[in-house]
Coordinates of C-alpha atoms and ligand atoms in Angstrom, one line a residue:
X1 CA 148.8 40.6 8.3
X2 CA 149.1 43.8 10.3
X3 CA 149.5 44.0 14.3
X4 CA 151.7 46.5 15.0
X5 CA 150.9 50.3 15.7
X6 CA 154.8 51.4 14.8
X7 CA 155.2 51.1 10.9
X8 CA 158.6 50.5 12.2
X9 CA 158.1 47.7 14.3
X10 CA 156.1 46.2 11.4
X11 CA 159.1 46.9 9.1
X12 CA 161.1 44.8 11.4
X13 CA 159.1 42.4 11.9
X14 CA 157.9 41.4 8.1
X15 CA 162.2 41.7 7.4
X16 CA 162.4 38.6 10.2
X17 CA 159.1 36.5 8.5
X18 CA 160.9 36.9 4.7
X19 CA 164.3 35.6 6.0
X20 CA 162.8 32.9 8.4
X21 CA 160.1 31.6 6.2
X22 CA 158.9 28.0 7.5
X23 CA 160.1 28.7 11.0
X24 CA 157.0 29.0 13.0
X25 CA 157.9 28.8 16.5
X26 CA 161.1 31.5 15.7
X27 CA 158.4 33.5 14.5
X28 CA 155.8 33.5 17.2
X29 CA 158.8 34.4 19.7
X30 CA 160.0 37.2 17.7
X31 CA 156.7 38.8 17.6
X32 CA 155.3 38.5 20.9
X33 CA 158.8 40.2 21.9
X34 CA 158.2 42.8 19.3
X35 CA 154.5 43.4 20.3
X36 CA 156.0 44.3 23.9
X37 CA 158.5 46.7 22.4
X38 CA 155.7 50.0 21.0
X39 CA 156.1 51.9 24.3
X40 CA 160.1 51.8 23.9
X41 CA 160.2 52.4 20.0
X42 CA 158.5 55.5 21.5
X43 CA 160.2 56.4 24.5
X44 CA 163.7 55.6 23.1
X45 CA 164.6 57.1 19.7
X46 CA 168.2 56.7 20.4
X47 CA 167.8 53.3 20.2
X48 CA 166.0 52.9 16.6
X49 CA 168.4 55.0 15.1
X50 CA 171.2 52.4 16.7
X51 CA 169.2 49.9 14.9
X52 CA 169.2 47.7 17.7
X53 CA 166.1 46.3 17.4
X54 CA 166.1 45.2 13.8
X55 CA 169.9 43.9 14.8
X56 CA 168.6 41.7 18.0
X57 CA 166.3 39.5 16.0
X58 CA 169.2 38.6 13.9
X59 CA 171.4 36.3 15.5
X60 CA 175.4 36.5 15.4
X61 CA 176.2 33.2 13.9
X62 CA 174.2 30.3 13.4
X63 CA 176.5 26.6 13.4
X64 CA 174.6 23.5 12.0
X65 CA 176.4 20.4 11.1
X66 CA 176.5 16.6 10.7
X67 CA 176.7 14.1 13.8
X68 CA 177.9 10.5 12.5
X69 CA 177.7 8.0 15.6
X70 CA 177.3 4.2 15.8
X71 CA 174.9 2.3 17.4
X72 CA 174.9 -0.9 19.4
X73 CA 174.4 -2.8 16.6
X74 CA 177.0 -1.4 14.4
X75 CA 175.4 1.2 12.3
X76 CA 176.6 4.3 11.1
X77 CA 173.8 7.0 12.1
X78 CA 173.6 10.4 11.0
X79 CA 172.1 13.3 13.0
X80 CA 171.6 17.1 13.0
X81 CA 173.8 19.1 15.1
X82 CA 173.1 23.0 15.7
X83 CA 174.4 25.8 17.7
X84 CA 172.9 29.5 17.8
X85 CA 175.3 32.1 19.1
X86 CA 172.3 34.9 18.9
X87 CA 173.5 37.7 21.3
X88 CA 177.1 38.6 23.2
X89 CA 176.5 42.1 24.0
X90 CA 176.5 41.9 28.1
X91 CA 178.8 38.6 28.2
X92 CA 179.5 35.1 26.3
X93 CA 177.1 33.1 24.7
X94 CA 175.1 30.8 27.0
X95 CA 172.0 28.7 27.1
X96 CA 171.4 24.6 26.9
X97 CA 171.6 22.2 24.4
X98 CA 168.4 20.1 23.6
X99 CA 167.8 17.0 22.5
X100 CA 165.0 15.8 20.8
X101 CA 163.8 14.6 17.2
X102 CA 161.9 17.9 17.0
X103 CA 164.3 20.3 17.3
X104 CA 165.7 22.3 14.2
X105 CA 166.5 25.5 13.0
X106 CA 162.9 27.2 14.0
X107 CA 163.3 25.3 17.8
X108 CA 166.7 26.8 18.1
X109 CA 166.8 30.0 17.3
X110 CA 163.5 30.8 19.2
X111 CA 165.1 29.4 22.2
X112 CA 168.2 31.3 21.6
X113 CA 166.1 34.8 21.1
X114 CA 164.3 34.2 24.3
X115 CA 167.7 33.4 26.4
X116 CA 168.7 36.6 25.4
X117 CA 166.2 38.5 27.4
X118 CA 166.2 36.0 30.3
X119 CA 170.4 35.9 30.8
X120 CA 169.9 39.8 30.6
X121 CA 166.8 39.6 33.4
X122 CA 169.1 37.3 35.9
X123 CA 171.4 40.6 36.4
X124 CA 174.1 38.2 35.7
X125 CA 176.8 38.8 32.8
X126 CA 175.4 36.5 30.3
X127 CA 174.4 36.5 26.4
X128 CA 172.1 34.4 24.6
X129 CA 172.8 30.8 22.8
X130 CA 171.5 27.5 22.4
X131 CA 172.1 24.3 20.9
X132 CA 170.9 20.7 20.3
X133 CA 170.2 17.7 17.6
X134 CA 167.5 16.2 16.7
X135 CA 169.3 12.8 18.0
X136 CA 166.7 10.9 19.8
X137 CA 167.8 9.6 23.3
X138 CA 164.6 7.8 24.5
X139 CA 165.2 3.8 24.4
X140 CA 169.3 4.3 24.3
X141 CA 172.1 3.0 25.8
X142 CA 174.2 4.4 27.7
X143 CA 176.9 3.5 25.3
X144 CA 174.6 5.3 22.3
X145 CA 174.6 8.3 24.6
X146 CA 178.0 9.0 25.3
X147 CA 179.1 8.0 21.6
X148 CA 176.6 10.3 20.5
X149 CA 177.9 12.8 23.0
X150 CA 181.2 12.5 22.2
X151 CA 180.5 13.0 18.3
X152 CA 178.5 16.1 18.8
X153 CA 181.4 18.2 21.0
X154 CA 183.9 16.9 18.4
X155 CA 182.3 18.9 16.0
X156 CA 181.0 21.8 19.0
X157 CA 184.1 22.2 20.9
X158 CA 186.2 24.4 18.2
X159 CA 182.7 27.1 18.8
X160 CA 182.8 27.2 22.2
X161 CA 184.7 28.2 25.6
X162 CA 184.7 29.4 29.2
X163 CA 185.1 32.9 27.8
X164 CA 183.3 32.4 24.5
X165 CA 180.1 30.2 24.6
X166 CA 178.8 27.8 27.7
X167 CA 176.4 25.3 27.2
X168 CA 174.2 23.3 29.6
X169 CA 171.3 21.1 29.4
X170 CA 167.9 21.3 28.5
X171 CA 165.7 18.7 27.3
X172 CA 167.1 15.3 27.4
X173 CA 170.6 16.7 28.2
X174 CA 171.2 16.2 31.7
X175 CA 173.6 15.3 34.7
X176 CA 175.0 12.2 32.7
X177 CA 174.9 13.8 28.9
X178 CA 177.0 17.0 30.4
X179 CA 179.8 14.6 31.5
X180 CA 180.1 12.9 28.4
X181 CA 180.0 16.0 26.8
X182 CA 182.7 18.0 29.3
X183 CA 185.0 14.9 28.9
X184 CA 185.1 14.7 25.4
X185 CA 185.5 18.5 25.5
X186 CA 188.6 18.2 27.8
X187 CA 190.2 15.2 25.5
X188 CA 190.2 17.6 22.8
X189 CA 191.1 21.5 24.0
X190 CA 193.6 20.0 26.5
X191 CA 191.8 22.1 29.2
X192 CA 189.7 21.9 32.3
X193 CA 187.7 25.0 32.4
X194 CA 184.2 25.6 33.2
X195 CA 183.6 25.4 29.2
X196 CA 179.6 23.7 30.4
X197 CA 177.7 24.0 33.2
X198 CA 175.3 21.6 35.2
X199 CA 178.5 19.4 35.6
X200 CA 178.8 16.9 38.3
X201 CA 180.0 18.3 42.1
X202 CA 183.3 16.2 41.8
X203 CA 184.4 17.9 38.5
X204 CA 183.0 22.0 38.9
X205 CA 179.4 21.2 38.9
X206 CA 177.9 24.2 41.3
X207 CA 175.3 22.7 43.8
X208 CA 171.5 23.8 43.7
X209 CA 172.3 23.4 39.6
X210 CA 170.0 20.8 39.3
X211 CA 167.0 22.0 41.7
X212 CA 167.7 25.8 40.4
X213 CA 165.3 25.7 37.5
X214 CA 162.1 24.0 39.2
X215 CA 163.1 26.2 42.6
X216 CA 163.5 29.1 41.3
X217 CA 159.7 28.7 39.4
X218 CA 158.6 28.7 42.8
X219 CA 160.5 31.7 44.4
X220 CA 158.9 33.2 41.5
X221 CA 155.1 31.9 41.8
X222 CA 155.6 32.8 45.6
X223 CA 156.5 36.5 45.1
X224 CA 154.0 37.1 42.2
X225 CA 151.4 36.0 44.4
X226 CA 152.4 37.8 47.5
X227 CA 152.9 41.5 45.8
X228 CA 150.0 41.1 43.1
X229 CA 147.1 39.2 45.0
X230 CA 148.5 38.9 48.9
X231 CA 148.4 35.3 48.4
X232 CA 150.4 33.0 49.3
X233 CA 151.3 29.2 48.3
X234 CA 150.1 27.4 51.4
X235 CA 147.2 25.0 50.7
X236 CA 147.1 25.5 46.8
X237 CA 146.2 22.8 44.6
X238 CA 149.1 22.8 42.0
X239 CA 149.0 21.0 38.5
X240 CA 152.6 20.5 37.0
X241 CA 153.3 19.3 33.3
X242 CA 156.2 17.1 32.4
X243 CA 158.3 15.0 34.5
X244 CA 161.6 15.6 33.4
X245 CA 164.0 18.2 35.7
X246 CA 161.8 21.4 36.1
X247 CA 158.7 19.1 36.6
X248 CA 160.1 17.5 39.7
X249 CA 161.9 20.3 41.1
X250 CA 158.8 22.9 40.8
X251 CA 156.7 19.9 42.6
X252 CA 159.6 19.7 45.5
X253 CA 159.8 23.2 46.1
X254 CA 156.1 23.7 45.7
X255 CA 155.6 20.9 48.6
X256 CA 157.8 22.8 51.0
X257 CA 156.2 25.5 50.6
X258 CA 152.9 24.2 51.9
X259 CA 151.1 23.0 47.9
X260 CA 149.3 20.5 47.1
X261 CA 150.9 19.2 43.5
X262 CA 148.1 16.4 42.3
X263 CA 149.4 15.8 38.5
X264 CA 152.6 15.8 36.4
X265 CA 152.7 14.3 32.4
X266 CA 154.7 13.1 30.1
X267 CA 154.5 13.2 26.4
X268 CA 152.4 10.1 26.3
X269 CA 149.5 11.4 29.2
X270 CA 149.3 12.2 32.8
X271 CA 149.0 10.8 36.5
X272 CA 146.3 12.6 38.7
X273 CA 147.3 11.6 42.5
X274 CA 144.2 13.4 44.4
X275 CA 146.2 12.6 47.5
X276 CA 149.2 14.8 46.5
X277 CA 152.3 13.6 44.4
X278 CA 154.8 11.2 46.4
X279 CA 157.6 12.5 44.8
X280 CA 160.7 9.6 45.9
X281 CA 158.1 7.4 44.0
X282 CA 158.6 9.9 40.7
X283 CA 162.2 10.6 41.1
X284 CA 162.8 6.6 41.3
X285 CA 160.8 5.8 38.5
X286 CA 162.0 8.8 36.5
X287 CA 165.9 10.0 37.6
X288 CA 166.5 5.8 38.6
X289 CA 165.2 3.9 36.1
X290 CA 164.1 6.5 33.2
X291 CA 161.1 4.8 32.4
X292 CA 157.7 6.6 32.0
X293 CA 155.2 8.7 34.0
X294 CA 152.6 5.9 33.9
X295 CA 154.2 3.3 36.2
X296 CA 153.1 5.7 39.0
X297 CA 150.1 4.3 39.6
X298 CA 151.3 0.5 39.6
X299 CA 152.6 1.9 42.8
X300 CA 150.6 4.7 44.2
X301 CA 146.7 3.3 45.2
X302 CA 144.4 6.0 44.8
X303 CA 146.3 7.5 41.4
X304 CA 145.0 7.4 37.7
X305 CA 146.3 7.9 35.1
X306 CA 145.0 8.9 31.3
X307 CA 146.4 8.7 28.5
X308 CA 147.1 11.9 26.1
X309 CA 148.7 14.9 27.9
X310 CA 146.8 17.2 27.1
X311 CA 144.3 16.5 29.5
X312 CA 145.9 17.9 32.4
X313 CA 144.9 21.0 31.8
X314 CA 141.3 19.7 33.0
X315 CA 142.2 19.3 36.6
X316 CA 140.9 22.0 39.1
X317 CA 143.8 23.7 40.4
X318 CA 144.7 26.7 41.8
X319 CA 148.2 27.1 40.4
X320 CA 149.2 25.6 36.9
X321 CA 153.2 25.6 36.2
X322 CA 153.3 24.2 32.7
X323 CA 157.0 22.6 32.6
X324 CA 156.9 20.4 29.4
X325 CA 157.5 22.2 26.2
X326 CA 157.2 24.7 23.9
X327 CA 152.8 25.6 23.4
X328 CA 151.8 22.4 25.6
X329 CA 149.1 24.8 26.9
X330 CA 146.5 26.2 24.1
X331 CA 143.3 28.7 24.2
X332 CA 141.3 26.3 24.9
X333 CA 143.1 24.4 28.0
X334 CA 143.5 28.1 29.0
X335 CA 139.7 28.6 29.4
X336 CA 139.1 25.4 31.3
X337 CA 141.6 26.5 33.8
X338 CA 139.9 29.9 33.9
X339 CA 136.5 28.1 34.6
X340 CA 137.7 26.1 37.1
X341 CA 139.3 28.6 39.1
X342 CA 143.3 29.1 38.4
X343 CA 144.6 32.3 39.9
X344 CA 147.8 32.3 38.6
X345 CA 150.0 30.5 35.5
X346 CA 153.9 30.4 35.6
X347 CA 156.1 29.2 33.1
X348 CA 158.9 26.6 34.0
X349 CA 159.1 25.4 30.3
X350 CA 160.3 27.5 27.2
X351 CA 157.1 29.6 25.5
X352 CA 154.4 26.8 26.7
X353 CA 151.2 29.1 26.6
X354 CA 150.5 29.7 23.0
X355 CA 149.9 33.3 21.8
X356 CA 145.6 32.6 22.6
X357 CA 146.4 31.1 26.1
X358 CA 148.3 33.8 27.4
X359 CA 146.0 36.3 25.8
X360 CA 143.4 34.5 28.0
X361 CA 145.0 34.4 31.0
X362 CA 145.7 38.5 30.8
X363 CA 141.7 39.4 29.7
X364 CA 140.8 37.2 33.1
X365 CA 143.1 38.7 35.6
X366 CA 144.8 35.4 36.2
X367 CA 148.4 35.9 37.3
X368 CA 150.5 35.3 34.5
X369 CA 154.8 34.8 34.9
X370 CA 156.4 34.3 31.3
X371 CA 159.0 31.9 30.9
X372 CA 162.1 34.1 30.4
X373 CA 161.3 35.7 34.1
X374 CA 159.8 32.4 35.9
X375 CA 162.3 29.8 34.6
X376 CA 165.5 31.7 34.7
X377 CA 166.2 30.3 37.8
X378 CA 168.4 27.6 36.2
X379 CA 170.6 29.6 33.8
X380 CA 171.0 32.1 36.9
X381 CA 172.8 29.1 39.1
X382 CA 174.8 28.4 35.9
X383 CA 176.1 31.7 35.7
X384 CA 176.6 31.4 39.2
X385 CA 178.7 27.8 38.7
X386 CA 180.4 29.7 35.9
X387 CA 181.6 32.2 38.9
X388 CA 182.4 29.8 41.3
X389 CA 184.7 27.5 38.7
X390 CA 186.3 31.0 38.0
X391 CA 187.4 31.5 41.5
X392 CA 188.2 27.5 41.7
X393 CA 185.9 27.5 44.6
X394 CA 182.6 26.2 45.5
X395 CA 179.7 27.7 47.7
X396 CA 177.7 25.6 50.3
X397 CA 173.7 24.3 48.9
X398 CA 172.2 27.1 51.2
X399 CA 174.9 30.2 50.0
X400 CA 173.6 29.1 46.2
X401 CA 169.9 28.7 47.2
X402 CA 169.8 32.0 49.1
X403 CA 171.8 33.9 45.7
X404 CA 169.1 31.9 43.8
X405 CA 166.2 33.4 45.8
X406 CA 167.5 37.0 45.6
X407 CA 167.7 36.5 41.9
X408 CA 164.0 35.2 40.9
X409 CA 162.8 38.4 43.7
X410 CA 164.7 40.7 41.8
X411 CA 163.3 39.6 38.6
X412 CA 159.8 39.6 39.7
X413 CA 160.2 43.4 40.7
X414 CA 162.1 44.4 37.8
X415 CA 159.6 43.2 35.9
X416 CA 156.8 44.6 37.6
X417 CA 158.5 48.0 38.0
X418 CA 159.5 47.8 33.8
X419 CA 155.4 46.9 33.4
X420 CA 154.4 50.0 35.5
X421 CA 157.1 53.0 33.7
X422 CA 155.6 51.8 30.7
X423 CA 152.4 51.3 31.0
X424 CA 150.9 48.6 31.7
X425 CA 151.1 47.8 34.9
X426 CA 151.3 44.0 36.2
X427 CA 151.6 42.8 32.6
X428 CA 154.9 40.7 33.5
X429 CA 155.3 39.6 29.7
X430 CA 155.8 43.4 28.2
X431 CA 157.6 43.8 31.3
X432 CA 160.3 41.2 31.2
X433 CA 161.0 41.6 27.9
X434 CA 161.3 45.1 27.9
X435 CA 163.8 45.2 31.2
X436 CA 165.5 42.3 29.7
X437 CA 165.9 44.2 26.5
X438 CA 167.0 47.5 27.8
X439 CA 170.4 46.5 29.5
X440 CA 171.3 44.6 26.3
X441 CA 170.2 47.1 23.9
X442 CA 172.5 50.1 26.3
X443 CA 175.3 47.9 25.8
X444 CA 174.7 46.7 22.1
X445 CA 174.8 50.7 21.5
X446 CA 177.9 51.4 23.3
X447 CA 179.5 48.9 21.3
X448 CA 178.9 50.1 18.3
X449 CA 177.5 48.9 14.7
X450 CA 180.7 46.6 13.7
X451 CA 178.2 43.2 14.0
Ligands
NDP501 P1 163.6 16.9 30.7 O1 164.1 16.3 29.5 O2 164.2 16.6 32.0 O3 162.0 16.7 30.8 C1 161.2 17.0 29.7 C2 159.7 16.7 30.1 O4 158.8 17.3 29.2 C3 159.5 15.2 30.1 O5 158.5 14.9 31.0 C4 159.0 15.0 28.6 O6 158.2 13.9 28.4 C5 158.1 16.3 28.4 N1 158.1 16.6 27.0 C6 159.2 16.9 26.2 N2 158.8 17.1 25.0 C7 157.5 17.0 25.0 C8 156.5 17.1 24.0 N3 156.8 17.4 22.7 N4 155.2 16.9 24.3 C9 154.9 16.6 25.6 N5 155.8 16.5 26.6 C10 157.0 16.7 26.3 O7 163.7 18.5 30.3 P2 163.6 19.7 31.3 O8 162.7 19.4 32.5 O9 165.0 20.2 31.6 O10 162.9 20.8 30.4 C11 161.5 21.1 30.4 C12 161.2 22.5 29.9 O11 161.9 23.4 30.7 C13 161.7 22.7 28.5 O12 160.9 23.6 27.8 C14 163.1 23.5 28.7 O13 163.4 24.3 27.7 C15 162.7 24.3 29.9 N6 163.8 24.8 30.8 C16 164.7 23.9 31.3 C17 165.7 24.4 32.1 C18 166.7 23.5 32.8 O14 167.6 24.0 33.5 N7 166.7 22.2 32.5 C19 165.9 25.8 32.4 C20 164.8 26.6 31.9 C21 163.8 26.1 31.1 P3 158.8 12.6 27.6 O15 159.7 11.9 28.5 O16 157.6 11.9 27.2 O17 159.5 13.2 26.4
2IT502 O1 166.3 27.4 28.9 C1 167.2 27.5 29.8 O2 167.3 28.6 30.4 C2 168.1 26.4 30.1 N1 167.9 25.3 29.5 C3 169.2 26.5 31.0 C4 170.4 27.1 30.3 C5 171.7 27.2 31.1 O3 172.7 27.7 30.5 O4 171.7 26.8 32.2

């Protein structure tokens, strides 16, 4: 099936479906990249014959292998352990570590392809990795956790280092899972470096780590709106999917800056709060005693809450910020939010529109911020602990929050200004993953062809 206008492009493209047959979501990640890239296979000669392009969809090294843990009651179980180390061109390998029955190989590697071109966007020195299991951690103990933790790094920590490769968390690997994880990792290198970031403040965690991902959405949303439709976020009706970290972080930042946030999901369905989310009631039920999105309404009067979460894409809103997971958001929830009004979509979660949604959203002129722009918020505060536990020093919540605002600006405009030199101007998609791509690319050329 033909898409491309560059027979080259096409080449490249139909070399990366025969190696990674079976790998859908890899696939759809490559090629919406690839799509973005015509105007620079054009512009740029020097950089096909460098061979960059066909090089970048192939990652560096790819690690899988076996996690053995036992359980409460005494049984040995066996899980999937992976680690893509895609791109080190402008600095080490970095990006989170997910976990979550579905991940695999496909999961992976598209996540690690897309970190490329967001570590790039952030300005910061960063390359592109990510990692995970397909270990399960709803319904676990604590104890599960960090023997499961612990049995994973045994196996990661001989890949990985403050200078080599620096994982965080993504989902299910947060605050808790990182300190199993960093303690395990200091038992066994004998070191205490910045080897993960999202660490807790009393052993090198950066503050603003855990609000930087949901925060930085909104510095985002805010500057879209204000340069592309003098809008602004005061008095918006917002619908956020998910719960989890980005969920509740978008919905605080969106509050303070004068939204209305009326829904959030989880897997299983989603609350709709017409009266606008009470967000210590979701952080209690969710951060306290991680238990599920539902309860809400036990507690809130005047909240539903349906089943399915698919659904929440019915809700009139002004403002959706899909922060679940990868293509939670389809065609057809796309054209409902058209119908009912949305002026503008940004992605807090990893590739959440499908291919049809985002196509949707561009033919109706709704705003549209793609995740490796809108979400980089939270790798850009990790690079930013990474700096700060190389100085062994720490900046104040307001010094990191104002860095972290500078960043997503930047983005925005970098974007923009890559969507407008080459043609197509206020398409933020071609335009993040072509400035992303650029800085990489100069550096993977200068470097020369040796891997
Ligand atoms: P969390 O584990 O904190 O929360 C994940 C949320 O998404 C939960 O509400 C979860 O519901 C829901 N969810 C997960 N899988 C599915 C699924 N298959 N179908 C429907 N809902 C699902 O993760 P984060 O908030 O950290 O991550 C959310 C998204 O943001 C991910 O795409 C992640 O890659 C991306 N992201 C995260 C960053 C970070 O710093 N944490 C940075 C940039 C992007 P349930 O509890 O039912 O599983
Ligand atoms: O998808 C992402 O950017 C993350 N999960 C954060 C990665 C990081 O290294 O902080």
């Amino acid at each position: 099936m033909s898409s491309f206008k560059s027979a080259y492009l096409q080449g490249v493209y139909d070399t990366v479906c025969k190696r990674n047959a079976g790998e859908p979501e890899f696939l759809q990640a490559v090629k919406e990249v690839l799509e973005s890239f015509e105007p620079v296979v054009e512009r740029r000669p020097d950089l096909v014959e460098a061979g960059i392009i066909d090089r970048i969809v192939e990652p560096e090294r790819f690690i899988q292998f076996r996690v053995s843990w036992v359980d409460d009651q005494g049984k040995v179980q066996v899980n999937r352990g992976f680690r893509v180390q895609f791109n080190s061109a402008i600095g080490p390998y970095k990006g989170g570590l997910r976990l979550h029955p579905s991940v695999c190989a496909s999961v992976i590697k598209f996540l690690g392809f897309e970190q490329i071109f967001k570590n790039s966007l952030t300005g910061l020195p960063m390359g592109g990795g990510k990692g995970g299991s397909d270990f399960d951690p709803k319904g676990k103990s604590d104890g599960e956790i960090m023997r499961f933790c612990q049995s994973f790094m045994t196996e990661l920590y001989r890949h990985i280092g403050p200078d080599t490769d620096v994982p965080a968390g993504d989902i299910g690997v947060g605050a808790r899972e990182i300190g199993y994880l960093f303690g395990q990792y200091k038992r066994l290198a004998n070191e205490f470096t910045g080897v993960l970031t999202g660490k807790g403040l009393t052993y090198g965690g950066s503050l603003v780590r855990t609000q930087a991902t949901g925060y930085g959405l909104l510095y985002f949303t805010r500057e879209m709106l204000a340069n592309m439709k003098k809008e602004t976020l005061e008095g918006k009706t917002v619908v956020i999917s998910g719960s989890g970290n980005v969920a509740i972080y978008a919905t605080e930042k969106a509050q303070q800056l004068g939204a209305k946030v009326v829904a959030l999901s989880d897997s299983n369905g989603y609350i709709y709060d017409p009266a606008g989310i009470k967000l210590d009631v979701v952080k209690q039920i969710k951060e306290v005693e991680r238990a599920r999105i539902k309860e809400y309404v036990s507690r809130v009067s005047g909240a539903e809450y349906h089943e399915g979460c698919k659904g929440i894409w019915t809700i009139k809103c002004d403002v959706a910020l899909p922060c679940a997971t990868q293509n939670e958001l389809d065609g057809e929830a796309a054209q409902t939010l058209i119908k009912n009004g949305v002026i503008a979509v940004a992605e807090g979660a990893n590739m959440p529109s499908t291919p049809d949604a985002v196509e949707a959203f561009q033919k109706a002129g709704v705003l549209f911020g793609p995740a490796k722009a809108a979400n980089a918020g939270g790798v850009a505060t990790s690079g930013l602990e990474m700096c700060q536990n190389s100085m062994r020093y720490s900046w104040s919540f307001e010094e990191v929050d104002k860095k972290l605002e500078d960043i997503m600006t930047n983005i925005f405009h970098n974007a923009y200004n890559a969507s407008k030199e080459f043609g197509d101007e206020g398409n933020l998609v071609m335009g993040a993953n072509i400035a992303g791509f650029l800085k990489v690319a100069d550096a993977m050329k200068w470097q020369g062809v040796a891997y």
